[in-house]
Amino acid sequence: MHLDLHMHSTCSDGSQAPDAVVRAAARAGLHAIALTDHDTTAGVALAREEARGCGVRLITGCELTCSFGEQELHVLGYGLDPDHAALGLFTARMMALRQDRIGVIVARLNALGVPLEEADVVLPPGNVAPGRPHVAAAMVRRGFSRTIQEAFARFLGDRAAAYVPARGPDVSEAIAAIRDAGGISVWAHPALEDARAFPTLADMGLGGIEALRPSVPPVHSSALEHAARESRLVVSGGSDWHGGLPGLGSWYVTDRHVSALLERLGIDREGKDIR
Ligand code: AMP
Ligand code: ZN
Ligand code: FE
Ligand code: FE
């Protein structure tokens, strides 16, 4: 069984609609996938319907944006009820925090002599995460910057004068929301040095870590897997595909790599009885 348990659709920042993601997975020979859009499960229903038609196993998923101390952290949720209120409440909290941040960024810009207003910053339909790209677009629209790139270089980039880090709800809230929705939480794309925090997050109820990814050398994956075992965390794997090239399916894990996770999700490794 070939699996990819981390990918995005147009419901967050991917370039393919949820049903097109599933068709791409089927064409590429993937047997099971999880659609893990940022802070929303809006694409799951359409993906599920398409998956039924083309024989791909769809594991429900999402990727919640949260904070762990000063660190931004992404937590994947698997096997959850996509319509559970806990997820909607989490997303509402996240949106409120991100909207507050837009206010702080705008105030910084004003202090720097750029008279942008918070009301100028608008989101495309369906987008749930107001952020710097929307501020940059508003600056271009109002004529305060020539291009998005210039807005980032002069004001919004990580070391620029109006930079304000994004704050999500605390990681414990993300883990609780996923648990309440019946799912398993997995730390998305942890760095090697994040292994130090595995015991702390395991105590909060984290279920696993994403140790297997296309860009991670095998020796790093092994170190992460070892640290995961010590904290009784299961291992997941995913490409974090957002559309484009390399295509979906050019990288995958097998059921043997993620057997403990599949077991916790109640998934038959022969693929006979997947819910
Ligand atoms: P945020 O989550 O609000 O901090 O925004 C992060 C997003 O801003 C990234 O996903 C990029 O799309 C965009 N971004 C970050 N830095 C730059 C940059 N220097 N130039 C253009 N876009 C950027
Ligand atoms: Zn993304
Ligand atoms: Fe992520
Ligand atoms: Fe992702």
PDB file of C-alpha atoms and ligand atoms in Angstrom:
ATOM      1  CA  MET A   1       0.000   0.000   0.000  1.00  0.00           C
ATOM      2  CA  HIS A   2       1.407   3.415  -1.032  1.00  0.00           C
ATOM      3  CA  LEU A   3       0.365   6.381   1.100  1.00  0.00           C
ATOM      4  CA  ASP A   4       0.834  10.131   1.328  1.00  0.00           C
ATOM      5  CA  LEU A   5      -0.665  11.636   4.482  1.00  0.00           C
ATOM      6  CA  HIS A   6      -0.025  15.367   4.026  1.00  0.00           C
ATOM      7  CA  MET A   7      -1.321  17.528   1.158  1.00  0.00           C
ATOM      8  CA  HIS A   8      -3.255  20.723   0.502  1.00  0.00           C
ATOM      9  CA  SER A   9      -6.077  21.790  -1.791  1.00  0.00           C
ATOM     10  CA  THR A  10      -7.619  25.107  -2.824  1.00  0.00           C
ATOM     11  CA  CYS A  11      -9.515  24.992   0.483  1.00  0.00           C
ATOM     12  CA  SER A  12      -6.253  26.308   1.967  1.00  0.00           C
ATOM     13  CA  ASP A  13      -3.194  27.256  -0.064  1.00  0.00           C
ATOM     14  CA  GLY A  14      -2.963  24.395  -2.572  1.00  0.00           C
ATOM     15  CA  SER A  15      -3.509  24.951  -6.277  1.00  0.00           C
ATOM     16  CA  GLN A  16      -5.815  21.964  -6.996  1.00  0.00           C
ATOM     17  CA  ALA A  17      -9.425  21.539  -5.879  1.00  0.00           C
ATOM     18  CA  PRO A  18     -10.043  18.668  -3.395  1.00  0.00           C
ATOM     19  CA  ASP A  19     -11.522  16.351  -6.048  1.00  0.00           C
ATOM     20  CA  ALA A  20      -8.636  17.093  -8.432  1.00  0.00           C
ATOM     21  CA  VAL A  21      -6.170  16.242  -5.634  1.00  0.00           C
ATOM     22  CA  VAL A  22      -7.838  12.834  -5.233  1.00  0.00           C
ATOM     23  CA  ARG A  23      -7.789  12.184  -8.990  1.00  0.00           C
ATOM     24  CA  ALA A  24      -4.087  13.095  -9.113  1.00  0.00           C
ATOM     25  CA  ALA A  25      -3.445  10.663  -6.251  1.00  0.00           C
ATOM     26  CA  ALA A  26      -5.342   7.879  -8.027  1.00  0.00           C
ATOM     27  CA  ARG A  27      -3.505   8.493 -11.297  1.00  0.00           C
ATOM     28  CA  ALA A  28      -0.168   8.363  -9.481  1.00  0.00           C
ATOM     29  CA  GLY A  29      -0.999   4.983  -7.937  1.00  0.00           C
ATOM     30  CA  LEU A  30      -1.451   6.111  -4.332  1.00  0.00           C
ATOM     31  CA  HIS A  31      -3.726   3.777  -2.358  1.00  0.00           C
ATOM     32  CA  ALA A  32      -4.450   6.008   0.622  1.00  0.00           C
ATOM     33  CA  ILE A  33      -4.150   9.745   1.215  1.00  0.00           C
ATOM     34  CA  ALA A  34      -5.054  12.357   3.791  1.00  0.00           C
ATOM     35  CA  LEU A  35      -6.116  15.824   2.692  1.00  0.00           C
ATOM     36  CA  THR A  36      -4.683  18.113   5.376  1.00  0.00           C
ATOM     37  CA  ASP A  37      -5.706  21.660   4.569  1.00  0.00           C
ATOM     38  CA  HIS A  38      -4.564  24.429   6.905  1.00  0.00           C
ATOM     39  CA  ASP A  39      -7.141  25.088   9.635  1.00  0.00           C
ATOM     40  CA  THR A  40     -10.101  23.723   7.709  1.00  0.00           C
ATOM     41  CA  THR A  41     -11.790  20.452   6.814  1.00  0.00           C
ATOM     42  CA  ALA A  42     -13.966  22.140   4.172  1.00  0.00           C
ATOM     43  CA  GLY A  43     -12.499  20.000   1.374  1.00  0.00           C
ATOM     44  CA  VAL A  44     -12.989  16.620   3.013  1.00  0.00           C
ATOM     45  CA  ALA A  45     -16.563  15.960   1.830  1.00  0.00           C
ATOM     46  CA  LEU A  46     -15.747  16.554  -1.836  1.00  0.00           C
ATOM     47  CA  ALA A  47     -12.500  14.586  -1.558  1.00  0.00           C
ATOM     48  CA  ARG A  48     -14.371  11.707   0.092  1.00  0.00           C
ATOM     49  CA  GLU A  49     -16.953  11.550  -2.681  1.00  0.00           C
ATOM     50  CA  GLU A  50     -14.270  11.564  -5.382  1.00  0.00           C
ATOM     51  CA  ALA A  51     -12.178   8.980  -3.497  1.00  0.00           C
ATOM     52  CA  ARG A  52     -15.120   6.571  -3.463  1.00  0.00           C
ATOM     53  CA  GLY A  53     -15.324   6.811  -7.239  1.00  0.00           C
ATOM     54  CA  CYS A  54     -11.659   6.187  -7.955  1.00  0.00           C
ATOM     55  CA  GLY A  55     -10.797   3.596  -5.324  1.00  0.00           C
ATOM     56  CA  VAL A  56      -8.498   5.762  -3.203  1.00  0.00           C
ATOM     57  CA  ARG A  57      -8.736   5.469   0.590  1.00  0.00           C
ATOM     58  CA  LEU A  58      -9.307   8.905   2.077  1.00  0.00           C
ATOM     59  CA  ILE A  59      -8.257   9.472   5.678  1.00  0.00           C
ATOM     60  CA  THR A  60      -9.891  12.632   7.042  1.00  0.00           C
ATOM     61  CA  GLY A  61      -7.372  15.249   8.025  1.00  0.00           C
ATOM     62  CA  CYS A  62      -6.420  18.846   8.676  1.00  0.00           C
ATOM     63  CA  GLU A  63      -3.320  20.838   9.690  1.00  0.00           C
ATOM     64  CA  LEU A  64      -3.889  23.213  12.605  1.00  0.00           C
ATOM     65  CA  THR A  65      -1.690  26.288  13.078  1.00  0.00           C
ATOM     66  CA  CYS A  66      -0.748  26.880  16.708  1.00  0.00           C
ATOM     67  CA  SER A  67       1.948  28.170  19.030  1.00  0.00           C
ATOM     68  CA  PHE A  68       4.359  26.343  21.303  1.00  0.00           C
ATOM     69  CA  GLY A  69       6.059  29.041  23.348  1.00  0.00           C
ATOM     70  CA  GLU A  70       7.632  31.357  20.811  1.00  0.00           C
ATOM     71  CA  GLN A  71       7.554  28.698  18.120  1.00  0.00           C
ATOM     72  CA  GLU A  72       4.911  28.365  15.398  1.00  0.00           C
ATOM     73  CA  LEU A  73       3.859  24.752  15.216  1.00  0.00           C
ATOM     74  CA  HIS A  74       1.602  22.814  12.847  1.00  0.00           C
ATOM     75  CA  VAL A  75      -0.391  19.870  14.153  1.00  0.00           C
ATOM     76  CA  LEU A  76      -1.935  17.380  11.746  1.00  0.00           C
ATOM     77  CA  GLY A  77      -5.192  15.730  12.751  1.00  0.00           C
ATOM     78  CA  TYR A  78      -6.119  12.308  11.326  1.00  0.00           C
ATOM     79  CA  GLY A  79      -9.242  10.205  11.442  1.00  0.00           C
ATOM     80  CA  LEU A  80     -11.388  12.969  12.884  1.00  0.00           C
ATOM     81  CA  ASP A  81     -14.997  13.981  12.342  1.00  0.00           C
ATOM     82  CA  PRO A  82     -14.590  16.811   9.807  1.00  0.00           C
ATOM     83  CA  ASP A  83     -17.831  18.459  10.945  1.00  0.00           C
ATOM     84  CA  HIS A  84     -17.106  18.412  14.679  1.00  0.00           C
ATOM     85  CA  ALA A  85     -17.722  21.765  16.403  1.00  0.00           C
ATOM     86  CA  ALA A  86     -14.335  21.618  18.192  1.00  0.00           C
ATOM     87  CA  LEU A  87     -12.544  22.149  14.870  1.00  0.00           C
ATOM     88  CA  GLY A  88     -14.742  25.101  13.925  1.00  0.00           C
ATOM     89  CA  LEU A  89     -14.121  26.682  17.334  1.00  0.00           C
ATOM     90  CA  PHE A  90     -10.374  26.201  16.966  1.00  0.00           C
ATOM     91  CA  THR A  91     -10.390  27.825  13.538  1.00  0.00           C
ATOM     92  CA  ALA A  92     -12.445  30.740  14.853  1.00  0.00           C
ATOM     93  CA  ARG A  93      -9.846  31.265  17.634  1.00  0.00           C
ATOM     94  CA  MET A  94      -7.023  31.105  15.116  1.00  0.00           C
ATOM     95  CA  MET A  95      -8.753  33.605  12.797  1.00  0.00           C
ATOM     96  CA  ALA A  96      -9.379  36.024  15.677  1.00  0.00           C
ATOM     97  CA  LEU A  97      -5.694  35.903  16.697  1.00  0.00           C
ATOM     98  CA  ARG A  98      -4.563  36.412  13.094  1.00  0.00           C
ATOM     99  CA  GLN A  99      -6.997  39.303  12.655  1.00  0.00           C
ATOM    100  CA  ASP A 100      -5.632  40.930  15.847  1.00  0.00           C
ATOM    101  CA  ARG A 101      -2.162  40.578  14.348  1.00  0.00           C
ATOM    102  CA  ILE A 102      -3.288  42.368  11.152  1.00  0.00           C
ATOM    103  CA  GLY A 103      -4.299  45.272  13.414  1.00  0.00           C
ATOM    104  CA  VAL A 104      -0.833  45.315  15.012  1.00  0.00           C
ATOM    105  CA  ILE A 105       0.897  45.176  11.596  1.00  0.00           C
ATOM    106  CA  VAL A 106      -1.283  48.038  10.312  1.00  0.00           C
ATOM    107  CA  ALA A 107      -0.454  50.115  13.412  1.00  0.00           C
ATOM    108  CA  ARG A 108       3.265  49.511  12.787  1.00  0.00           C
ATOM    109  CA  LEU A 109       2.861  50.546   9.151  1.00  0.00           C
ATOM    110  CA  ASN A 110       1.025  53.717  10.238  1.00  0.00           C
ATOM    111  CA  ALA A 111       3.878  54.542  12.627  1.00  0.00           C
ATOM    112  CA  LEU A 112       6.266  54.124   9.671  1.00  0.00           C
ATOM    113  CA  GLY A 113       4.262  56.603   7.623  1.00  0.00           C
ATOM    114  CA  VAL A 114       2.190  54.157   5.553  1.00  0.00           C
ATOM    115  CA  PRO A 115      -1.489  55.139   6.002  1.00  0.00           C
ATOM    116  CA  LEU A 116      -2.968  51.681   5.346  1.00  0.00           C
ATOM    117  CA  GLU A 117      -6.212  50.888   7.175  1.00  0.00           C
ATOM    118  CA  GLU A 118      -7.217  47.527   8.615  1.00  0.00           C
ATOM    119  CA  ALA A 119     -10.358  47.594   6.427  1.00  0.00           C
ATOM    120  CA  ASP A 120      -8.105  47.671   3.331  1.00  0.00           C
ATOM    121  CA  VAL A 121      -6.892  44.169   4.158  1.00  0.00           C
ATOM    122  CA  VAL A 122      -9.391  41.752   2.632  1.00  0.00           C
ATOM    123  CA  LEU A 123      -9.370  37.984   2.130  1.00  0.00           C
ATOM    124  CA  PRO A 124     -10.205  36.005  -0.980  1.00  0.00           C
ATOM    125  CA  PRO A 125     -13.421  33.997  -0.541  1.00  0.00           C
ATOM    126  CA  GLY A 126     -12.947  30.848   1.530  1.00  0.00           C
ATOM    127  CA  ASN A 127      -9.611  31.944   2.994  1.00  0.00           C
ATOM    128  CA  VAL A 128      -9.580  31.581   6.780  1.00  0.00           C
ATOM    129  CA  ALA A 129      -6.090  32.833   7.617  1.00  0.00           C
ATOM    130  CA  PRO A 130      -5.546  36.578   7.236  1.00  0.00           C
ATOM    131  CA  GLY A 131      -1.822  37.144   6.897  1.00  0.00           C
ATOM    132  CA  ARG A 132       1.025  39.113   5.456  1.00  0.00           C
ATOM    133  CA  PRO A 133       0.269  38.270   1.794  1.00  0.00           C
ATOM    134  CA  HIS A 134      -3.112  39.998   2.219  1.00  0.00           C
ATOM    135  CA  VAL A 135      -1.480  43.042   3.821  1.00  0.00           C
ATOM    136  CA  ALA A 136       1.036  43.170   0.961  1.00  0.00           C
ATOM    137  CA  ALA A 137      -1.758  42.928  -1.625  1.00  0.00           C
ATOM    138  CA  ALA A 138      -3.622  45.763   0.118  1.00  0.00           C
ATOM    139  CA  MET A 139      -0.472  47.920   0.084  1.00  0.00           C
ATOM    140  CA  VAL A 140      -0.113  47.386  -3.667  1.00  0.00           C
ATOM    141  CA  ARG A 141      -3.805  48.091  -4.247  1.00  0.00           C
ATOM    142  CA  ARG A 142      -3.607  51.344  -2.271  1.00  0.00           C
ATOM    143  CA  GLY A 143      -0.429  52.354  -4.108  1.00  0.00           C
ATOM    144  CA  PHE A 144       1.906  52.197  -1.080  1.00  0.00           C
ATOM    145  CA  SER A 145       4.115  49.589  -2.743  1.00  0.00           C
ATOM    146  CA  ARG A 146       4.706  48.794  -6.403  1.00  0.00           C
ATOM    147  CA  THR A 147       4.798  45.019  -5.901  1.00  0.00           C
ATOM    148  CA  ILE A 148       4.106  42.364  -3.255  1.00  0.00           C
ATOM    149  CA  GLN A 149       7.854  41.627  -3.189  1.00  0.00           C
ATOM    150  CA  GLU A 150       8.626  45.279  -2.462  1.00  0.00           C
ATOM    151  CA  ALA A 151       6.080  45.345   0.374  1.00  0.00           C
ATOM    152  CA  PHE A 152       7.795  42.321   1.934  1.00  0.00           C
ATOM    153  CA  ALA A 153      11.310  43.652   1.358  1.00  0.00           C
ATOM    154  CA  ARG A 154      10.606  47.084   2.843  1.00  0.00           C
ATOM    155  CA  PHE A 155       8.006  46.344   5.514  1.00  0.00           C
ATOM    156  CA  LEU A 156       6.615  42.847   6.012  1.00  0.00           C
ATOM    157  CA  GLY A 157       9.511  40.411   5.604  1.00  0.00           C
ATOM    158  CA  ASP A 158      10.883  38.458   8.571  1.00  0.00           C
ATOM    159  CA  ARG A 159      13.488  41.097   9.402  1.00  0.00           C
ATOM    160  CA  ALA A 160      11.589  44.153   8.171  1.00  0.00           C
ATOM    161  CA  ALA A 161      10.243  47.026  10.283  1.00  0.00           C
ATOM    162  CA  ALA A 162       6.561  46.077  10.362  1.00  0.00           C
ATOM    163  CA  TYR A 163       7.128  42.348  10.922  1.00  0.00           C
ATOM    164  CA  VAL A 164       4.962  40.802  13.595  1.00  0.00           C
ATOM    165  CA  PRO A 165       5.163  37.037  14.171  1.00  0.00           C
ATOM    166  CA  ALA A 166       1.964  35.018  13.746  1.00  0.00           C
ATOM    167  CA  ARG A 167       0.465  33.679  16.974  1.00  0.00           C
ATOM    168  CA  GLY A 168      -1.898  30.743  16.899  1.00  0.00           C
ATOM    169  CA  PRO A 169      -3.798  29.194  19.789  1.00  0.00           C
ATOM    170  CA  ASP A 170      -1.591  27.145  22.124  1.00  0.00           C
ATOM    171  CA  VAL A 171      -0.603  23.687  20.870  1.00  0.00           C
ATOM    172  CA  SER A 172      -2.537  22.135  23.774  1.00  0.00           C
ATOM    173  CA  GLU A 173      -5.721  23.650  22.292  1.00  0.00           C
ATOM    174  CA  ALA A 174      -4.984  22.109  18.890  1.00  0.00           C
ATOM    175  CA  ILE A 175      -4.373  18.686  20.418  1.00  0.00           C
ATOM    176  CA  ALA A 176      -7.581  18.981  22.477  1.00  0.00           C
ATOM    177  CA  ALA A 177      -9.652  20.037  19.437  1.00  0.00           C
ATOM    178  CA  ILE A 178      -8.381  17.081  17.412  1.00  0.00           C
ATOM    179  CA  ARG A 179      -8.999  14.696  20.314  1.00  0.00           C
ATOM    180  CA  ASP A 180     -12.531  16.073  20.831  1.00  0.00           C
ATOM    181  CA  ALA A 181     -13.216  15.527  17.116  1.00  0.00           C
ATOM    182  CA  GLY A 182     -12.147  11.893  17.536  1.00  0.00           C
ATOM    183  CA  GLY A 183      -8.782  12.181  15.809  1.00  0.00           C
ATOM    184  CA  ILE A 184      -5.092  11.579  16.398  1.00  0.00           C
ATOM    185  CA  SER A 185      -2.723  14.560  16.470  1.00  0.00           C
ATOM    186  CA  VAL A 186       0.648  14.451  14.744  1.00  0.00           C
ATOM    187  CA  TRP A 187       3.378  17.125  14.859  1.00  0.00           C
ATOM    188  CA  ALA A 188       3.873  18.224  11.237  1.00  0.00           C
ATOM    189  CA  HIS A 189       7.409  18.540   9.846  1.00  0.00           C
ATOM    190  CA  PRO A 190       9.352  18.718  13.141  1.00  0.00           C
ATOM    191  CA  ALA A 191      13.019  19.704  12.931  1.00  0.00           C
ATOM    192  CA  LEU A 192      15.659  17.435  14.449  1.00  0.00           C
ATOM    193  CA  GLU A 193      16.103  19.692  17.476  1.00  0.00           C
ATOM    194  CA  ASP A 194      12.333  19.572  18.114  1.00  0.00           C
ATOM    195  CA  ALA A 195      12.827  16.017  19.397  1.00  0.00           C
ATOM    196  CA  ARG A 196      13.685  17.545  22.786  1.00  0.00           C
ATOM    197  CA  ALA A 197      10.066  18.662  23.097  1.00  0.00           C
ATOM    198  CA  PHE A 198       8.495  15.305  22.178  1.00  0.00           C
ATOM    199  CA  PRO A 199       8.038  14.160  25.816  1.00  0.00           C
ATOM    200  CA  THR A 200       6.295  17.439  26.734  1.00  0.00           C
ATOM    201  CA  LEU A 201       3.903  17.199  23.803  1.00  0.00           C
ATOM    202  CA  ALA A 202       3.308  13.507  24.337  1.00  0.00           C
ATOM    203  CA  ASP A 203       2.192  14.414  27.878  1.00  0.00           C
ATOM    204  CA  MET A 204      -0.271  16.915  26.350  1.00  0.00           C
ATOM    205  CA  GLY A 205      -1.801  14.093  24.303  1.00  0.00           C
ATOM    206  CA  LEU A 206       0.127  14.312  21.041  1.00  0.00           C
ATOM    207  CA  GLY A 207      -0.140  10.971  19.245  1.00  0.00           C
ATOM    208  CA  GLY A 208       2.670  11.089  16.727  1.00  0.00           C
ATOM    209  CA  ILE A 209       5.198  12.972  14.636  1.00  0.00           C
ATOM    210  CA  GLU A 210       5.706  13.328  10.910  1.00  0.00           C
ATOM    211  CA  ALA A 211       9.182  11.829  10.587  1.00  0.00           C
ATOM    212  CA  LEU A 212       9.023  10.843   6.908  1.00  0.00           C
ATOM    213  CA  ARG A 213       9.095  13.632   4.350  1.00  0.00           C
ATOM    214  CA  PRO A 214      10.635  14.053   0.905  1.00  0.00           C
ATOM    215  CA  SER A 215      13.176  16.683   1.935  1.00  0.00           C
ATOM    216  CA  VAL A 216      14.437  14.918   5.061  1.00  0.00           C
ATOM    217  CA  PRO A 217      17.590  12.775   4.813  1.00  0.00           C
ATOM    218  CA  PRO A 218      17.079   9.176   6.052  1.00  0.00           C
ATOM    219  CA  VAL A 219      19.509   9.709   8.937  1.00  0.00           C
ATOM    220  CA  HIS A 220      17.336  12.568  10.243  1.00  0.00           C
ATOM    221  CA  SER A 221      14.162  10.525   9.805  1.00  0.00           C
ATOM    222  CA  SER A 222      15.759   7.695  11.781  1.00  0.00           C
ATOM    223  CA  ALA A 223      16.735  10.047  14.600  1.00  0.00           C
ATOM    224  CA  LEU A 224      13.186  11.433  14.704  1.00  0.00           C
ATOM    225  CA  GLU A 225      11.720   7.908  14.660  1.00  0.00           C
ATOM    226  CA  HIS A 226      13.975   6.890  17.521  1.00  0.00           C
ATOM    227  CA  ALA A 227      12.950   9.924  19.584  1.00  0.00           C
ATOM    228  CA  ALA A 228       9.298   9.221  18.759  1.00  0.00           C
ATOM    229  CA  ARG A 229       9.576   5.651  20.044  1.00  0.00           C
ATOM    230  CA  GLU A 230      11.063   6.882  23.313  1.00  0.00           C
ATOM    231  CA  SER A 231       8.004   9.085  23.852  1.00  0.00           C
ATOM    232  CA  ARG A 232       5.581   6.424  22.616  1.00  0.00           C
ATOM    233  CA  LEU A 233       4.638   8.501  19.603  1.00  0.00           C
ATOM    234  CA  VAL A 234       3.706   6.911  16.284  1.00  0.00           C
ATOM    235  CA  VAL A 235       5.306   7.953  13.014  1.00  0.00           C
ATOM    236  CA  SER A 236       3.599   9.480   9.988  1.00  0.00           C
ATOM    237  CA  GLY A 237       4.770  10.452   6.528  1.00  0.00           C
ATOM    238  CA  GLY A 238       3.644  12.976   3.964  1.00  0.00           C
ATOM    239  CA  SER A 239       4.833  15.147   1.116  1.00  0.00           C
ATOM    240  CA  ASP A 240       3.077  18.441   2.043  1.00  0.00           C
ATOM    241  CA  TRP A 241       2.100  18.710  -1.606  1.00  0.00           C
ATOM    242  CA  HIS A 242       0.512  22.056  -2.582  1.00  0.00           C
ATOM    243  CA  GLY A 243       0.058  21.261  -6.304  1.00  0.00           C
ATOM    244  CA  GLY A 244       2.572  21.527  -9.105  1.00  0.00           C
ATOM    245  CA  LEU A 245       5.825  19.649  -9.512  1.00  0.00           C
ATOM    246  CA  PRO A 246       7.131  17.243  -8.381  1.00  0.00           C
ATOM    247  CA  GLY A 247       3.719  15.659  -8.784  1.00  0.00           C
ATOM    248  CA  LEU A 248       1.738  13.824  -6.162  1.00  0.00           C
ATOM    249  CA  GLY A 249       2.839  10.184  -5.942  1.00  0.00           C
ATOM    250  CA  SER A 250       6.457  10.815  -6.923  1.00  0.00           C
ATOM    251  CA  TRP A 251       7.097  10.328  -3.191  1.00  0.00           C
ATOM    252  CA  TYR A 252       5.188   8.023  -0.831  1.00  0.00           C
ATOM    253  CA  VAL A 253       5.451   5.879   2.283  1.00  0.00           C
ATOM    254  CA  THR A 254       4.296   2.287   2.530  1.00  0.00           C
ATOM    255  CA  ASP A 255       1.930   0.807   5.117  1.00  0.00           C
ATOM    256  CA  ARG A 256       4.979  -0.726   6.833  1.00  0.00           C
ATOM    257  CA  HIS A 257       6.459   2.733   7.510  1.00  0.00           C
ATOM    258  CA  VAL A 258       3.297   3.974   9.219  1.00  0.00           C
ATOM    259  CA  SER A 259       1.821   0.730  10.538  1.00  0.00           C
ATOM    260  CA  ALA A 260       1.318   1.951  14.138  1.00  0.00           C
ATOM    261  CA  LEU A 261      -0.600   5.001  12.918  1.00  0.00           C
ATOM    262  CA  LEU A 262      -2.789   2.893  10.629  1.00  0.00           C
ATOM    263  CA  GLU A 263      -3.502   0.586  13.541  1.00  0.00           C
ATOM    264  CA  ARG A 264      -4.572   3.498  15.727  1.00  0.00           C
ATOM    265  CA  LEU A 265      -6.799   4.725  12.908  1.00  0.00           C
ATOM    266  CA  GLY A 266      -8.398   1.299  12.658  1.00  0.00           C
ATOM    267  CA  ILE A 267      -7.200   0.851   9.119  1.00  0.00           C
ATOM    268  CA  ASP A 268      -6.719  -2.575   7.640  1.00  0.00           C
ATOM    269  CA  ARG A 269      -3.275  -2.701   6.048  1.00  0.00           C
ATOM    270  CA  GLU A 270      -4.554  -4.694   3.127  1.00  0.00           C
ATOM    271  CA  GLY A 271      -6.889  -1.792   2.598  1.00  0.00           C
ATOM    272  CA  LYS A 272     -10.015  -3.939   2.946  1.00  0.00           C
ATOM    273  CA  ASP A 273     -11.783  -2.236   5.762  1.00  0.00           C
ATOM    274  CA  ILE A 274     -10.849   1.395   5.902  1.00  0.00           C
ATOM    275  CA  ARG A 275     -13.398   3.717   7.434  1.00  0.00           C
TER     276      ARG A 275
HETATM  277  P1  AMP B   1       2.052  34.801   7.539  1.00  0.00           P
HETATM  278  O1  AMP B   1       1.546  33.417   7.833  1.00  0.00           O
HETATM  279  O2  AMP B   1       0.973  35.844   7.638  1.00  0.00           O
HETATM  280  O3  AMP B   1       3.270  35.160   8.353  1.00  0.00           O
HETATM  281  O4  AMP B   1       2.487  34.831   6.009  1.00  0.00           O
HETATM  282  C1  AMP B   1       3.372  33.866   5.531  1.00  0.00           C
HETATM  283  C2  AMP B   1       3.301  33.890   4.021  1.00  0.00           C
HETATM  284  O5  AMP B   1       3.833  35.107   3.521  1.00  0.00           O
HETATM  285  C3  AMP B   1       4.141  32.813   3.389  1.00  0.00           C
HETATM  286  O6  AMP B   1       3.412  31.615   3.242  1.00  0.00           O
HETATM  287  C4  AMP B   1       4.465  33.396   2.044  1.00  0.00           C
HETATM  288  O7  AMP B   1       3.411  33.129   1.134  1.00  0.00           O
HETATM  289  C5  AMP B   1       4.478  34.877   2.277  1.00  0.00           C
HETATM  290  N1  AMP B   1       5.840  35.431   2.375  1.00  0.00           N
HETATM  291  C6  AMP B   1       6.696  35.345   3.415  1.00  0.00           C
HETATM  292  N2  AMP B   1       7.852  36.001   3.167  1.00  0.00           N
HETATM  293  C7  AMP B   1       7.743  36.505   1.903  1.00  0.00           C
HETATM  294  C8  AMP B   1       8.589  37.291   1.041  1.00  0.00           C
HETATM  295  N3  AMP B   1       9.796  37.707   1.451  1.00  0.00           N
HETATM  296  N4  AMP B   1       8.123  37.602  -0.184  1.00  0.00           N
HETATM  297  C9  AMP B   1       6.895  37.210  -0.590  1.00  0.00           C
HETATM  298  N5  AMP B   1       6.037  36.475   0.168  1.00  0.00           N
HETATM  299  C10 AMP B   1       6.453  36.129   1.389  1.00  0.00           C
HETATM  300 ZN    ZN B   2       0.402  25.215   3.131  1.00  0.00          ZN
HETATM  301 FE    FE B   3       2.853  22.948   7.761  1.00  0.00          FE
HETATM  302 FE    FE B   4       1.197  21.434   5.106  1.00  0.00          FE
END
